[in-house]
mmCIF file of C-alpha atoms in Angstrom:
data_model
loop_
_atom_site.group_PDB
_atom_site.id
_atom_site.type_symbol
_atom_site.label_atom_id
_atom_site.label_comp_id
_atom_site.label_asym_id
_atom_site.label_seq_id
_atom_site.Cartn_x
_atom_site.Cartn_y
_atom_site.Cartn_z
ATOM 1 C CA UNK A 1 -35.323 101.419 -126.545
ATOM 2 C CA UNK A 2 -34.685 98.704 -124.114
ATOM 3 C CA UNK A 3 -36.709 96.461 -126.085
ATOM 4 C CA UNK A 4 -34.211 97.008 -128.707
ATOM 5 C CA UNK A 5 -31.298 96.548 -126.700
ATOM 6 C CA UNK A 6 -32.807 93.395 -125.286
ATOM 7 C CA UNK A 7 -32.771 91.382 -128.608
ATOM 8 C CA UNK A 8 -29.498 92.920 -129.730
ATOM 9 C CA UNK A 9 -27.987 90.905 -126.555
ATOM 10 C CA UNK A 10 -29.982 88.406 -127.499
ATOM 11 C CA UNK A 11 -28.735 88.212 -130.815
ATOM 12 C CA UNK A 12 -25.037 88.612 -129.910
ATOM 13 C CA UNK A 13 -25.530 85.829 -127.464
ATOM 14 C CA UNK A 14 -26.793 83.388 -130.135
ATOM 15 C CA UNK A 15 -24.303 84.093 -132.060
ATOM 16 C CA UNK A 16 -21.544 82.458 -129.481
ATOM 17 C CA UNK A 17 -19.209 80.026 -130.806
ATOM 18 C CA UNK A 18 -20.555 76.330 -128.626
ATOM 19 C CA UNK A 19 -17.266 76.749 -126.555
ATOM 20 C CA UNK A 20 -17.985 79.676 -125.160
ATOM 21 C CA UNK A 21 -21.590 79.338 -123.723
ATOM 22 C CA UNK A 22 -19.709 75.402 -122.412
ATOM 23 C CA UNK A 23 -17.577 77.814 -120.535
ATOM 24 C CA UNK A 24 -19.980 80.106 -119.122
ATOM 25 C CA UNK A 25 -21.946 77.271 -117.172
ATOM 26 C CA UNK A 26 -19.476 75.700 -113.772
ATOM 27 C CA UNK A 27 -17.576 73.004 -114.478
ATOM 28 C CA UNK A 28 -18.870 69.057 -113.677
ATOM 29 C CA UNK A 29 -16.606 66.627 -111.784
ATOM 30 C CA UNK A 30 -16.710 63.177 -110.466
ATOM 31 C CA UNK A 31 -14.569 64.535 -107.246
ATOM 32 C CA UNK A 32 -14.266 67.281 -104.741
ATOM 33 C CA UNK A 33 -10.542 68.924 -105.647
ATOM 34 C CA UNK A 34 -8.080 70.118 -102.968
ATOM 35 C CA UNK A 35 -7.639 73.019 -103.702
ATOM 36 C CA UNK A 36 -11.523 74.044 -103.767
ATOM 37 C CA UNK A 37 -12.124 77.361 -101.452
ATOM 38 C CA UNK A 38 -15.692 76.533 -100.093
ATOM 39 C CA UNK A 39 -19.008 74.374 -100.746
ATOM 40 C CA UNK A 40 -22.093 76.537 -101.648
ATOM 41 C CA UNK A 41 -24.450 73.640 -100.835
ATOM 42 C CA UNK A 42 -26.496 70.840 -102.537
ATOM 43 C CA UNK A 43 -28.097 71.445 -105.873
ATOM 44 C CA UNK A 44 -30.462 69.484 -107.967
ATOM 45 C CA UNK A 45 -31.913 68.715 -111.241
ATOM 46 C CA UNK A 46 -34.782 66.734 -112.780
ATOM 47 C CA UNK A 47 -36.763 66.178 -115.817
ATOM 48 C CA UNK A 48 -39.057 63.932 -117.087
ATOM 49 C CA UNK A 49 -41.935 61.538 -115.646
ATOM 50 C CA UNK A 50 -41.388 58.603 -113.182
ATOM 51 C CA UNK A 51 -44.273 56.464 -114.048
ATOM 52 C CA UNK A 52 -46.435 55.778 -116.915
ATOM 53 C CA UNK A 53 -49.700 57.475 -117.643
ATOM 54 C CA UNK A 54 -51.804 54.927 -116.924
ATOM 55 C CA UNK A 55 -55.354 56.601 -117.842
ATOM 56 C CA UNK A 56 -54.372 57.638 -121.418
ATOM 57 C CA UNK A 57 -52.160 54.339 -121.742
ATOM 58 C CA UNK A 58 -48.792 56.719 -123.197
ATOM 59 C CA UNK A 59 -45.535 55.884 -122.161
ATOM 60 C CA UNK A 60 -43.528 58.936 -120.926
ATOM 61 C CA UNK A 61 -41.415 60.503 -123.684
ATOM 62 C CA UNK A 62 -37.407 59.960 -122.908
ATOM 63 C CA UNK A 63 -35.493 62.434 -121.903
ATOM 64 C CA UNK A 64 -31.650 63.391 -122.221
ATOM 65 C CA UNK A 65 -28.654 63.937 -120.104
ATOM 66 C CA UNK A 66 -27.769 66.583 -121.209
ATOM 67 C CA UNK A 67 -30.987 68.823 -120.381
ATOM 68 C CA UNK A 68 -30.795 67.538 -117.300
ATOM 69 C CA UNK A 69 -26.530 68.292 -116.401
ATOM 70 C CA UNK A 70 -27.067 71.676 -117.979
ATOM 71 C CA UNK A 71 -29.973 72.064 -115.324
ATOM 72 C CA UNK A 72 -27.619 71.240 -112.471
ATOM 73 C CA UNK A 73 -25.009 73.262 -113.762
ATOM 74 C CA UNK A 74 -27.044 76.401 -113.582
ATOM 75 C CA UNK A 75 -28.207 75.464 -110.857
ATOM 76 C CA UNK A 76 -24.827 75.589 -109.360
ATOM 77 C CA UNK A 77 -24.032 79.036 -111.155
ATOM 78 C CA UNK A 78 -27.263 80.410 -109.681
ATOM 79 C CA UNK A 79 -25.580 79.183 -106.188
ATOM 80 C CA UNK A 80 -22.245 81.812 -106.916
ATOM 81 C CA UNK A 81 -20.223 77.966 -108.042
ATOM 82 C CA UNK A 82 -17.545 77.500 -110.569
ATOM 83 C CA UNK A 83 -17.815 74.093 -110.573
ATOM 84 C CA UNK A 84 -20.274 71.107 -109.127
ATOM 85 C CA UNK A 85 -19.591 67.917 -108.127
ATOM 86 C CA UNK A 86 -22.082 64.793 -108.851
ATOM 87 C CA UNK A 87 -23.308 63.171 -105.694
ATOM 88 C CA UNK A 88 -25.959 61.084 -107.249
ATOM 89 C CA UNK A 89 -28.015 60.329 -110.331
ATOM 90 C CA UNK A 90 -31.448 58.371 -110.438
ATOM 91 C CA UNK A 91 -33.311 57.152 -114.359
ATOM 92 C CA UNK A 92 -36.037 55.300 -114.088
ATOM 93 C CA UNK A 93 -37.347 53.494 -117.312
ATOM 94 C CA UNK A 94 -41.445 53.536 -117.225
ATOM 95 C CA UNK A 95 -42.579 51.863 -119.512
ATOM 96 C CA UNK A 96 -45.630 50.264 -120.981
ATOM 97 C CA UNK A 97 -45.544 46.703 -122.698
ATOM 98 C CA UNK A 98 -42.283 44.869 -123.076
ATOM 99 C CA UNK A 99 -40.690 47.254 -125.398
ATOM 100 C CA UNK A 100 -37.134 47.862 -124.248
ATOM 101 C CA UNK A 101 -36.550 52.064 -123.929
ATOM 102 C CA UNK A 102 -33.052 53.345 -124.850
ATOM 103 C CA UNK A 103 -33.541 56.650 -123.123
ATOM 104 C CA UNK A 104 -34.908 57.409 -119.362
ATOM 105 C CA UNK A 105 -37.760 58.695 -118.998
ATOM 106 C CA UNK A 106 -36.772 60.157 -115.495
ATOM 107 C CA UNK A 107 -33.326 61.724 -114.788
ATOM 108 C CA UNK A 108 -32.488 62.900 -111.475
ATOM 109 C CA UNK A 109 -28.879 64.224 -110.607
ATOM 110 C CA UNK A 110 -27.690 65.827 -107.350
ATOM 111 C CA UNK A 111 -24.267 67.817 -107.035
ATOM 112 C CA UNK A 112 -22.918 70.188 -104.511
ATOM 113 C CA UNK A 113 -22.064 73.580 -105.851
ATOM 114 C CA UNK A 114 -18.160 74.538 -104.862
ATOM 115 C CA UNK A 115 -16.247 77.968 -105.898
ATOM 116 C CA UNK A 116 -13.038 76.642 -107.158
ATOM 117 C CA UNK A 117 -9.991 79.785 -107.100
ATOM 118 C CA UNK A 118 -9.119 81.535 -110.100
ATOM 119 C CA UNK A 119 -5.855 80.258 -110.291
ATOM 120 C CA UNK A 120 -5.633 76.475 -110.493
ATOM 121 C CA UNK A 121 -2.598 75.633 -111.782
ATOM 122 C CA UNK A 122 -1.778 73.546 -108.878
ATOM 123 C CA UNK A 123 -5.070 71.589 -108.809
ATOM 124 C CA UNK A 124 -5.804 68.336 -109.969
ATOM 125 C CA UNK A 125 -9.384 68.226 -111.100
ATOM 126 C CA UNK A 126 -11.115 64.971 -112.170
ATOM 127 C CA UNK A 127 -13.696 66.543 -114.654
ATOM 128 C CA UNK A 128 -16.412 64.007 -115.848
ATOM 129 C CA UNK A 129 -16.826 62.864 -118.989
ATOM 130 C CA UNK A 130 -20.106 62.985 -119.843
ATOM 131 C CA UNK A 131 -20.073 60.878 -123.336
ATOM 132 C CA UNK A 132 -18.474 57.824 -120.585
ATOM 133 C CA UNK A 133 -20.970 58.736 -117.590
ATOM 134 C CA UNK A 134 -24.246 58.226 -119.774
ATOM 135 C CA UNK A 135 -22.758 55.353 -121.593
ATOM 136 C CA UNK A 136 -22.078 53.748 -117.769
ATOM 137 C CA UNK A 137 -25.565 54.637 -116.683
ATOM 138 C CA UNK A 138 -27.247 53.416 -119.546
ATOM 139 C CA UNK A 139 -25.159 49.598 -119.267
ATOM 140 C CA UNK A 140 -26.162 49.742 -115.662
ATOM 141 C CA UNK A 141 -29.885 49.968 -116.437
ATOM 142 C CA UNK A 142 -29.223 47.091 -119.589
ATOM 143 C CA UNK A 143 -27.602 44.799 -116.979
ATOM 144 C CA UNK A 144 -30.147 45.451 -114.113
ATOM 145 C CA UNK A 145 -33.211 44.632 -116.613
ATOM 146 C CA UNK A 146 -31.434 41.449 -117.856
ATOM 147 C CA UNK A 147 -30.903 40.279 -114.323
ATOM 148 C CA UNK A 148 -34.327 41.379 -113.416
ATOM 149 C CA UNK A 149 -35.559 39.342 -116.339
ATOM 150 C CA UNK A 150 -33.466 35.772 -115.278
ATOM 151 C CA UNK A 151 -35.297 36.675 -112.565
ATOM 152 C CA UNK A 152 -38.826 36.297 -113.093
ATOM 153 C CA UNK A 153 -38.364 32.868 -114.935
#
């Protein structure tokens, strides 16, 4: 019987509209708000490989930014948080040969986990935009290799 029940909620949840599971996980901003009632703590999320393996001469497969933010925002529900805020974010680009990667294959992001009140119609919240922050990230990493690259000339 609980079997049963167990892929009817399954099922139901599936069957979501994409808004609604967005709204389930805590929110992500660039900023802590004033009007937030208490920090939960730090919270973390990684994926992918930092180096290449070397042995079987394979490049690590990229990975995406999204995986990765969805990771720290449960993360931050499993905490008891509404909301997290990004404290830092590492990609490193391993690589073999002098192919140029578009995607990471290393994401790291840290965030503290805050409970923001129910009512916030009074708060200003600077919500990140995560379409802009991996478009920034990824012109960071173009701009370091090119200056790494006048570099070694």
């Amino acid at each position: 019987m609980t079997h049963r029940l167990a892929i009817t909620l399954l099922t139901a949840a599936s069957c979501l509209p994409l808004p609604a599971l967005a709204d389930a996980l805590p929110m992500l901003l660039r900023e802590f708000p004033s009007c937030m009632s208490s920090r939960l703590g730090p919270v973390t999320a990684q994926a992918g490989n930092r180096a290449p393996d070397m042995r079987g001469g394979r490049t690590p497969p990229g990975v995406g930014y999204t995986r990765v933010i969805n990771q720290l925002r449960e993360a931050a529900a499993d905490k008891g948080g509404n909301a997290v805020v990004l404290r830092g974010h590492r990609a490193d680009y391993a690589d073999i040969g002098a192919r140029q990667r578009k995607h990471p294959s290393y994401i790291e992001l840290q965030g503290t986990a805050i409970v923001l009140p129910a009512e916030r119609s009074a708060c200003t919240l600077a919500l990140l935009d995560i379409d802009t922050f991996v478009a920034n990230a990824r012109q960071r990493q173009r701009e370091a290799e090119a200056s790494h690259s006048a570099l070694a000339f």
